[in-house]
Short mmCIF file of C-alpha atoms in Angstrom, two decimals:
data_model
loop_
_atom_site.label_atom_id
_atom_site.label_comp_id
_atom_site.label_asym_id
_atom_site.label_seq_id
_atom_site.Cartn_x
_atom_site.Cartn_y
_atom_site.Cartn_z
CA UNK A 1 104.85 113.02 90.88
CA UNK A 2 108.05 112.40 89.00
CA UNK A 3 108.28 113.50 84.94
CA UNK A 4 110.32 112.14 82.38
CA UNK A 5 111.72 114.60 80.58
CA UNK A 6 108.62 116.69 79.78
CA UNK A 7 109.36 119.88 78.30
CA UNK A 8 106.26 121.88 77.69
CA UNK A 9 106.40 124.92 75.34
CA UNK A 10 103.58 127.08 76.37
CA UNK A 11 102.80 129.51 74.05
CA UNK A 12 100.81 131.53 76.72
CA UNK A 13 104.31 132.34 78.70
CA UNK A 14 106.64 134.53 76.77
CA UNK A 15 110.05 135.07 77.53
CA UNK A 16 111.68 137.74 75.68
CA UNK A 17 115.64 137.21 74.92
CA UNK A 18 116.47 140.40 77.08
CA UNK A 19 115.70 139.50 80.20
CA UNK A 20 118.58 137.89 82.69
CA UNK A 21 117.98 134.01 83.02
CA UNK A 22 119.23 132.69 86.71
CA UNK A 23 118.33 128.96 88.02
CA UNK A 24 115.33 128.85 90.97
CA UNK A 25 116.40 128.21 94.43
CA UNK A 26 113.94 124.83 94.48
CA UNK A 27 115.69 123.25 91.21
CA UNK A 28 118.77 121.11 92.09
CA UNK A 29 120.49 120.10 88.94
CA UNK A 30 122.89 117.63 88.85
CA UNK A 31 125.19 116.97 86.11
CA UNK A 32 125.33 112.95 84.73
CA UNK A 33 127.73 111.95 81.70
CA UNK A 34 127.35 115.61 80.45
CA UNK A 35 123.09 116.51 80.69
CA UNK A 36 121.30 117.91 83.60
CA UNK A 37 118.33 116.26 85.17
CA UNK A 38 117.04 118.46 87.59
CA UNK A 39 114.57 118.32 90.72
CA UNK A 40 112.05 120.76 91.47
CA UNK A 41 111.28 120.74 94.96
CA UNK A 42 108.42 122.67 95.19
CA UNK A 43 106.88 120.80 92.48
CA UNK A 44 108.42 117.47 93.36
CA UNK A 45 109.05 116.85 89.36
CA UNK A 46 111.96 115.66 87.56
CA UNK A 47 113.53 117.15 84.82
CA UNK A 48 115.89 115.67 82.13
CA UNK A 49 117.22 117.87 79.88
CA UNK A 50 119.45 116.57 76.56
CA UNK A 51 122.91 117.85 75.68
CA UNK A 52 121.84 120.76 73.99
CA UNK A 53 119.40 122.09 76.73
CA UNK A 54 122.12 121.21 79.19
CA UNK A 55 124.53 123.69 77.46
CA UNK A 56 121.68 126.00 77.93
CA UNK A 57 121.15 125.74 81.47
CA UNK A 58 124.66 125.94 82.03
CA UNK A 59 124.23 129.88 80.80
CA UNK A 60 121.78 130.45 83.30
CA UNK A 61 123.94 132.34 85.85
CA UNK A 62 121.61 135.54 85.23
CA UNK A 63 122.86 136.52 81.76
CA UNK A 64 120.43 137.91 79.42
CA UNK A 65 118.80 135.29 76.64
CA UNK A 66 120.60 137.54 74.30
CA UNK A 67 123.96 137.07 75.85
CA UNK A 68 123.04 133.41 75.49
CA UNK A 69 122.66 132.97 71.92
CA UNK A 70 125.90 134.77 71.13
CA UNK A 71 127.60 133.16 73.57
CA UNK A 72 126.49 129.42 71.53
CA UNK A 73 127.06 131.25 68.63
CA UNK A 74 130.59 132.24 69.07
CA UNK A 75 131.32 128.79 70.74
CA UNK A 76 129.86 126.29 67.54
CA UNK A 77 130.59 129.46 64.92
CA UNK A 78 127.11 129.22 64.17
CA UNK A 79 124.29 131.24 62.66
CA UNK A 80 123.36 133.42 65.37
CA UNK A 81 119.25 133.10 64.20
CA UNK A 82 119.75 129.52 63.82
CA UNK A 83 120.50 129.28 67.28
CA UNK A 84 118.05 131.54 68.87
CA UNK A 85 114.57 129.86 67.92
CA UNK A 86 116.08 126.80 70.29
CA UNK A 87 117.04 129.06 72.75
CA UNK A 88 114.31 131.06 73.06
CA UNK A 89 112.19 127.38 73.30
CA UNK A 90 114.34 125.69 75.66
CA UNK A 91 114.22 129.15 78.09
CA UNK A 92 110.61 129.55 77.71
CA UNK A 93 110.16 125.40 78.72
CA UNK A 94 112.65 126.25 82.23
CA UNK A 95 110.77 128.98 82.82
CA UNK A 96 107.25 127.43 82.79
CA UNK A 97 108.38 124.22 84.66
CA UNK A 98 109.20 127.16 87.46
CA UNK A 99 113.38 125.88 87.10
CA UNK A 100 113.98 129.63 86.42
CA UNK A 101 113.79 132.47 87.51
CA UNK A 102 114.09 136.08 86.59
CA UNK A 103 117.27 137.31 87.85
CA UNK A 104 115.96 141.72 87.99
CA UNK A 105 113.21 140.11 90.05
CA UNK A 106 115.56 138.57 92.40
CA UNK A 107 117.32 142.16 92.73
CA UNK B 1 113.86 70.45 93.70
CA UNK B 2 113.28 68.47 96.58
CA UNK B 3 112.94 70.13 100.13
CA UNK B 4 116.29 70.09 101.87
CA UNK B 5 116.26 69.05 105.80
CA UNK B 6 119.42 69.82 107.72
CA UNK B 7 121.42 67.14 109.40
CA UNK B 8 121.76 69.35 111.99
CA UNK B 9 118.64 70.52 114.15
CA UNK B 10 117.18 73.67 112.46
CA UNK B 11 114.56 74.81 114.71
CA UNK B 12 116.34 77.11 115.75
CA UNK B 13 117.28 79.70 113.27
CA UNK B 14 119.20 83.22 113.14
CA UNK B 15 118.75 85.55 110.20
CA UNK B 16 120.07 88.86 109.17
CA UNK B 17 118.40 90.39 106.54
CA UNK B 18 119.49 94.07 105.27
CA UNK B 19 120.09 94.55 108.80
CA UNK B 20 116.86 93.47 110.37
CA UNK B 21 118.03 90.13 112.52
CA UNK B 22 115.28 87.72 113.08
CA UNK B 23 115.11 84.96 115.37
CA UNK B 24 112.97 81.89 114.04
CA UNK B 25 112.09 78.83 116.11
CA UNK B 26 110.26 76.02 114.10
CA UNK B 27 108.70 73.16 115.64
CA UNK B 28 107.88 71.32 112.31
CA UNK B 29 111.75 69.83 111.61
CA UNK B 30 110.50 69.36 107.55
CA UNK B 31 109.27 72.97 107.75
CA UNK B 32 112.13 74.16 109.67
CA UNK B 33 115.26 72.38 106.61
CA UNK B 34 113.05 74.01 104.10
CA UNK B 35 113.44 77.62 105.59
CA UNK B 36 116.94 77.08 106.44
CA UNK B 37 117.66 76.17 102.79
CA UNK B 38 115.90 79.46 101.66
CA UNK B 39 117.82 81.58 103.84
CA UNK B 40 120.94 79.94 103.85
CA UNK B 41 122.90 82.74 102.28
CA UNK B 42 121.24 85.34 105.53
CA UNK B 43 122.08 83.02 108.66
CA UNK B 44 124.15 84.32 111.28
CA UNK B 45 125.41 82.84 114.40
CA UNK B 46 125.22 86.28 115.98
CA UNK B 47 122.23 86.12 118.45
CA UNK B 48 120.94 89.92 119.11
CA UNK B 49 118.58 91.25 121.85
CA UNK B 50 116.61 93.39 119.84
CA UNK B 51 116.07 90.45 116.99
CA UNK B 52 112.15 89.84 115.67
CA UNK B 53 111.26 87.15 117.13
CA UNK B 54 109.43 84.60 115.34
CA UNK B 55 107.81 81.44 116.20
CA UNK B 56 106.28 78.69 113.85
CA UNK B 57 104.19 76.03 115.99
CA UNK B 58 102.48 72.99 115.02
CA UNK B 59 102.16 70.62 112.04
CA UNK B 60 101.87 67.68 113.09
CA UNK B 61 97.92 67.78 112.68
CA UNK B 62 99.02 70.08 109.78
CA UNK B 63 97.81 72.71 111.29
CA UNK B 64 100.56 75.54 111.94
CA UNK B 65 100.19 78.71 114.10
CA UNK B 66 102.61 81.69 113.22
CA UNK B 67 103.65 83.93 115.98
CA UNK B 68 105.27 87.58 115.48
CA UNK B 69 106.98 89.12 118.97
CA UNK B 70 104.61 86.67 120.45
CA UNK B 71 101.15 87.37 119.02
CA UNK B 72 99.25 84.84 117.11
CA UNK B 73 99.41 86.28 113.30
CA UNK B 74 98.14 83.33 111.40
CA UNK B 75 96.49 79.81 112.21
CA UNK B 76 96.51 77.99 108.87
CA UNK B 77 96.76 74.10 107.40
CA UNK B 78 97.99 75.28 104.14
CA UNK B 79 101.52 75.60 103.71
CA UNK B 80 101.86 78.44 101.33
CA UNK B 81 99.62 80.53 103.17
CA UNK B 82 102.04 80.40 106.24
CA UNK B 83 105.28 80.59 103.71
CA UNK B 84 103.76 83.72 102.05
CA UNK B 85 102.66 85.53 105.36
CA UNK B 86 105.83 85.21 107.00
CA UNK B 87 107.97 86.00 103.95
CA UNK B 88 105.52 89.19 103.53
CA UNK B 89 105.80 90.33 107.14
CA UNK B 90 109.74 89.77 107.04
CA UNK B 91 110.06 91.41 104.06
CA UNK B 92 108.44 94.61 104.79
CA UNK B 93 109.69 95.07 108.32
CA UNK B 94 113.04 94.71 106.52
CA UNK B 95 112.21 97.46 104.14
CA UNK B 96 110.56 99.44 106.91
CA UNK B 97 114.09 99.10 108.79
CA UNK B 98 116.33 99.95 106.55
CA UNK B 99 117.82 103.21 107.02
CA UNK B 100 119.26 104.31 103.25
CA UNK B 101 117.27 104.57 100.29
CA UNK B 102 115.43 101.46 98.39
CA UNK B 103 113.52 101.27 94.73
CA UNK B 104 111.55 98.53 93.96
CA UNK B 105 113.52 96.81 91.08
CA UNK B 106 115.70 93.64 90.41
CA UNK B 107 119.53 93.46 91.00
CA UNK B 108 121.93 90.96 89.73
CA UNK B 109 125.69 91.54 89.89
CA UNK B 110 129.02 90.09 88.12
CA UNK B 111 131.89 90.82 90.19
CA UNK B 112 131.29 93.96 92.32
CA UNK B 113 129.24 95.40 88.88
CA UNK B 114 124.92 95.52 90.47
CA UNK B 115 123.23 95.41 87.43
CA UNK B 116 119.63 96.98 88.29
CA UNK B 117 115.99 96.29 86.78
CA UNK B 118 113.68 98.68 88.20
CA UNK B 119 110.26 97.82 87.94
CA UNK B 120 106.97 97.50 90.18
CA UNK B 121 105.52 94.35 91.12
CA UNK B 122 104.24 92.10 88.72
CA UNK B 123 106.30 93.18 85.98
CA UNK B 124 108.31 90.33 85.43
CA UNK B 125 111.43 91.07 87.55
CA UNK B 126 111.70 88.02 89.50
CA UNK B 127 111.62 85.99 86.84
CA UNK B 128 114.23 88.00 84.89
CA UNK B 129 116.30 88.24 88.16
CA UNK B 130 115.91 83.92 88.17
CA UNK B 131 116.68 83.78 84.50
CA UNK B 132 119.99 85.86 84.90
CA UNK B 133 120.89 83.89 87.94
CA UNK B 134 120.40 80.63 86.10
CA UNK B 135 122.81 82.14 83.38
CA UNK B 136 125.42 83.09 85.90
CA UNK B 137 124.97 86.23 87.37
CA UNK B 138 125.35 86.51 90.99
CA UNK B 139 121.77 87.07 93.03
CA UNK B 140 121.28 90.39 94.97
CA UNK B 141 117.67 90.74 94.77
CA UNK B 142 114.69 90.47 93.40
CA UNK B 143 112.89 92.91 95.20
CA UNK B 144 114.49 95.93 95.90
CA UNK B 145 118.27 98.15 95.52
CA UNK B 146 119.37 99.25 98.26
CA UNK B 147 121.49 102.11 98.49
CA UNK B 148 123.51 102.94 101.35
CA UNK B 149 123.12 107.24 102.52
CA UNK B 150 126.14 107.12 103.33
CA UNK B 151 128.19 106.65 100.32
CA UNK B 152 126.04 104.86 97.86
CA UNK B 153 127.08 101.43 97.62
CA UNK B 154 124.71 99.03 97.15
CA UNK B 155 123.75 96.32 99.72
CA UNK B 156 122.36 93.26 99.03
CA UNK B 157 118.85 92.09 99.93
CA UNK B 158 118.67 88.58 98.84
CA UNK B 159 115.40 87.09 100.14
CA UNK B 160 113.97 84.04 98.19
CA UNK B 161 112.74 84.69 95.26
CA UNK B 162 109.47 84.57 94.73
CA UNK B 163 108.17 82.95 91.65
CA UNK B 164 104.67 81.71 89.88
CA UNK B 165 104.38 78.35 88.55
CA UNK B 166 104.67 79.63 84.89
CA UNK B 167 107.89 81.32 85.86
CA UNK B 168 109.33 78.16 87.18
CA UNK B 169 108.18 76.09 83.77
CA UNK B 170 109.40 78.46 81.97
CA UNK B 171 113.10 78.00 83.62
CA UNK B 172 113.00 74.77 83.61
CA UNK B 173 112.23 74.13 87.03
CA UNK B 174 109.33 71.98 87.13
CA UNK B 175 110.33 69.77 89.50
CA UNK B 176 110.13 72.83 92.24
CA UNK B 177 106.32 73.65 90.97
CA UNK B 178 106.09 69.73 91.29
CA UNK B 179 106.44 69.89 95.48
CA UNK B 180 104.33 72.68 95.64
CA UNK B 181 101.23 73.81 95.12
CA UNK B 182 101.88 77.44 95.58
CA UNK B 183 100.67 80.13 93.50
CA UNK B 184 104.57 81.36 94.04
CA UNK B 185 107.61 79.42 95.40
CA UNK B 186 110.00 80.59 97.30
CA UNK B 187 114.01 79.66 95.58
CA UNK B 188 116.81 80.01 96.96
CA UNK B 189 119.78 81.16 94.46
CA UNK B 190 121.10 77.23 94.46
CA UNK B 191 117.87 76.26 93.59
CA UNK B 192 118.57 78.48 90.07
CA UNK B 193 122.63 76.31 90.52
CA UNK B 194 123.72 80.03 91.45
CA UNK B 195 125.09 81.81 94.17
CA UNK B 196 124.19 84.85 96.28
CA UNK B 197 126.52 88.26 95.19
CA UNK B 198 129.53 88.76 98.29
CA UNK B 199 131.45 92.21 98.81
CA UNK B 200 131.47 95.35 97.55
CA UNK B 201 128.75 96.22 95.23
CA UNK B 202 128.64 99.28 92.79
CA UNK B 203 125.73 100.26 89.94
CA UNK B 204 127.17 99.50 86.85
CA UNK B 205 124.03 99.69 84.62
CA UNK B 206 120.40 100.21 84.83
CA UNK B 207 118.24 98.33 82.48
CA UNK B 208 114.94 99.51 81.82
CA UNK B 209 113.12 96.54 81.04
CA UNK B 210 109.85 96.30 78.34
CA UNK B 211 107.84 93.23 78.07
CA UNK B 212 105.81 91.98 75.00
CA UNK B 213 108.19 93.99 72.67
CA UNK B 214 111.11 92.56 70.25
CA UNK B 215 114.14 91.26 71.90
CA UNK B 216 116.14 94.20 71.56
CA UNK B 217 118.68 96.56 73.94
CA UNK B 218 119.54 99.85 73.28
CA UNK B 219 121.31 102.25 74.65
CA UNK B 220 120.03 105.04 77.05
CA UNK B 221 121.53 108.52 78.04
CA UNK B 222 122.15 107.80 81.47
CA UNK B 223 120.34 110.60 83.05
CA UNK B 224 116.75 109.43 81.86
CA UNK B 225 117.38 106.07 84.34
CA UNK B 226 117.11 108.96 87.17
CA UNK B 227 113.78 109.82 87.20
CA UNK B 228 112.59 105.68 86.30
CA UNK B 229 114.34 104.69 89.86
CA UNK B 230 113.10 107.40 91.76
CA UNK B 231 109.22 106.90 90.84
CA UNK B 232 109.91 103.14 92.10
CA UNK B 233 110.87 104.17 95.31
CA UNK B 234 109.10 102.86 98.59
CA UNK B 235 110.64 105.00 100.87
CA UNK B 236 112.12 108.50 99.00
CA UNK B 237 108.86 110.46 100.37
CA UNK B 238 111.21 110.36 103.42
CA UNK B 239 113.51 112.89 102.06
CA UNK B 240 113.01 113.14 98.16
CA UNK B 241 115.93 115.82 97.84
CA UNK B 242 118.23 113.72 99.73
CA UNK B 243 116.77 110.42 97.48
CA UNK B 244 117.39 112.70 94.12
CA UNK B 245 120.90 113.28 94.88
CA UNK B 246 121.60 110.26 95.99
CA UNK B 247 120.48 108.22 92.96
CA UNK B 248 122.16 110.92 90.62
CA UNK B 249 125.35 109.92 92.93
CA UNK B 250 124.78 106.36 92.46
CA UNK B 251 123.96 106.64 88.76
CA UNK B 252 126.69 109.33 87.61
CA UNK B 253 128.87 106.39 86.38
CA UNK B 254 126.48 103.44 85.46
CA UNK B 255 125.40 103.28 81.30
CA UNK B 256 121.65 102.74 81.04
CA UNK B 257 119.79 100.12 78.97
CA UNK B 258 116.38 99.81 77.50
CA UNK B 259 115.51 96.24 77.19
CA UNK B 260 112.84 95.05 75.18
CA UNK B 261 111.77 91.01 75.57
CA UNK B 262 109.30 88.75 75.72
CA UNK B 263 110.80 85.58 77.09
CA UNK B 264 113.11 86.33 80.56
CA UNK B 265 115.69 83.68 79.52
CA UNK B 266 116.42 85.30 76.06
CA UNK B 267 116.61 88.19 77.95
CA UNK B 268 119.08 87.34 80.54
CA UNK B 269 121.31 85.66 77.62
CA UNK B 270 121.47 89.23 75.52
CA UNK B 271 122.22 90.85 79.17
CA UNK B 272 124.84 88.71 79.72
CA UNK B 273 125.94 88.36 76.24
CA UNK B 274 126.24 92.56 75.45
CA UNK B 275 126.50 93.85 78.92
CA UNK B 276 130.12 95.49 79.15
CA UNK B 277 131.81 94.66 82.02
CA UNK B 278 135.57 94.62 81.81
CA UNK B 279 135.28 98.26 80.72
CA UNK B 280 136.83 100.55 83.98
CA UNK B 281 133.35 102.51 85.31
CA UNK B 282 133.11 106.49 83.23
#
């Protein structure tokens, strides 16, 4: 079955800021005008994320959470706890839709 | 519209149609100008060996038999039975065939610009596809996009279009729902005073298309119009990674559209009217 742009935040799944974000081997992502939509093989879903989440999944080359938020932080000269509540939301969604994976497991 | 009989003998009739090439004979010579008209824009003069072979005997007691590679498919007296069997069987064995990836949705074109209206059947389509025709966009289809694997271009499909009798009020066409009593009638693009899209096609938009709301169209990000075209497709259970990246491909430079309407030929005039289309592709 194929999702619009369903991003569930599950409360149940936890994803602290220190652990190393890294995309799953099932989730193609392909880049259109600038956002990511994404496939899930395994799951046969479809993912679209907006420009914001897309800037987000960019960082996902197994850098911590942490290193995430300061990264956006430097970049928009932001608030660095403004940014990490959508952070934190937009990992925690990847994660439970199985589009990422923990990159010390991988190790 | 009145039926149109060749001058020239048209029992004999070669179509190719995304590829599939059929080979017709028709006894009935009324029967026979009537197809030709509808497939006009899909003859060929090419005769291939491994054509489907069709046959369509009888009416003179008006009573036709339609044959398939020689079996006996349908024995019927009423006329759009036999028109909607054959254009049923045709048009999924041309599906079936084709090799590259297709979504069930609408596709009109100006220039070498597809413009695409995914949607499942009975959602209005055809009769949006008819509307736009009638207001000058070229035909493609109004059943399905196809999109060449190999480097996603678009090919045309342009089998009649199939419309219901409020359809053809609605565009004005009453004298076609006048010669027929079909629940849906077969056009031909010059039915609609159109003409059937030539060369190159590329996406250039995707309009999402939702009935019974305001006449309105908005703008879409043009990554949500990925996961619309690949629930509608027949055939992307095939390969669905190989259908996903193809459709990103063929999307990466289209804009997308939501299009809210209620009446198709308002609709096609706001298409037409707001569409960009001299704009280079992004």
């Amino acid at each position: 079955m194929v999702r619009v742009g369903a991003l569930r935040h599950t409360l149940s799944m936890s994803r602290t800021l220190d652990r190393p974000a890294l995309a799953a081997r099932e989730a193609i992502a392909r880049e259109i005008d600038g956002s990511f939509t994404i496939y899930d093989k395994d799951r046969d879903n479809v993912m679209v994320l907006n420009d914001s989440a897309s800037e987000i999944w960019r960082l996902c080359d197994g850098r911590a959470g942490n290193e995430i938020v300061d990264e956006l932080a430097k970049r928009y000269a932001a608030d660095r706890d403004e940014i990490q509540g959508d952070v934190e939301s937009v990992l925690e969604q990847l994660a439970s839709s199985g589009l990422l994976v923990d990159a010390d497991e991988l190790s | 519209m009145a039926e149109h009989t060749s001058e020239i003998s048209a029992e004999r009739l070669e179509i190719d149609l995304l590829g599939t090439h059929v080979h017709m004979t028709v006894e009935d010579v009324k029967l026979a100008g009537y197809l030709e008209h509808l497939l006009r824009d899909v003859r060929t003069t090419h005769q291939a060996a491994s054509a489907e072979r069709f046959e369509i005997v009888g009416g003179d007691d008006s009573h036709w038999i339609l044959r398939h590679r020689g079996e006996g498919v349908l024995r019927t007296d009423s006329r759009k039975r036999l028109i909607e069997r054959f254009f049923g069987i045709l048009n999924e064995m041309c599906l079936d065939n084709y090799a590259g990836l297709t979504v069930h949705a609408g596709v009109i074109a100006q220039g070498s610009c597809a413009v695409v209206v995914p949607g499942s059947s009975g959602t209005g389509k055809s009769t949006l596809v008819a509307a736009c025709v009638a207001a000058g966009f070229s035909y493609v289809s109004d059943e399905a996009l196809c999109i060449d694997s190999r480097g996603s271009k678009v090919v045309a499909y342009p089998r009649p279009i199939l419309l219901s009798d409020d359809s053809i009020r609605l565009l004005g066409l009453s004298g076609a729902a006048a010669s027929s009593d079909d629940d849906k009638t077969p056009l031909s693009p010059a039915d609609l005073e159109g003409r059937t899209s030539t060369g190159p096609l590329h996406v250039a938009h995707v309009v999402v298309p939702v009935r019974g709301e305001s006449l309105v169209l908005e703008a879409l990000p043009t990554n949500e119009v990925v996961p619309v075209l690949l629930a509608n497709s027949f055939n992307r259970h095939l390969d669905p990674s190989a259908a996903f990246n193809l459709i990103a491909t063929t999307t990466a430079s289209c804009r997308a559209w939501r299009l809210g309407y209620r009446n198709a030929l308002d609709a096609a005039a706001l298409i037409r009217r707001a569409l960009p289309f001299s704009r280079p592709s992004r």
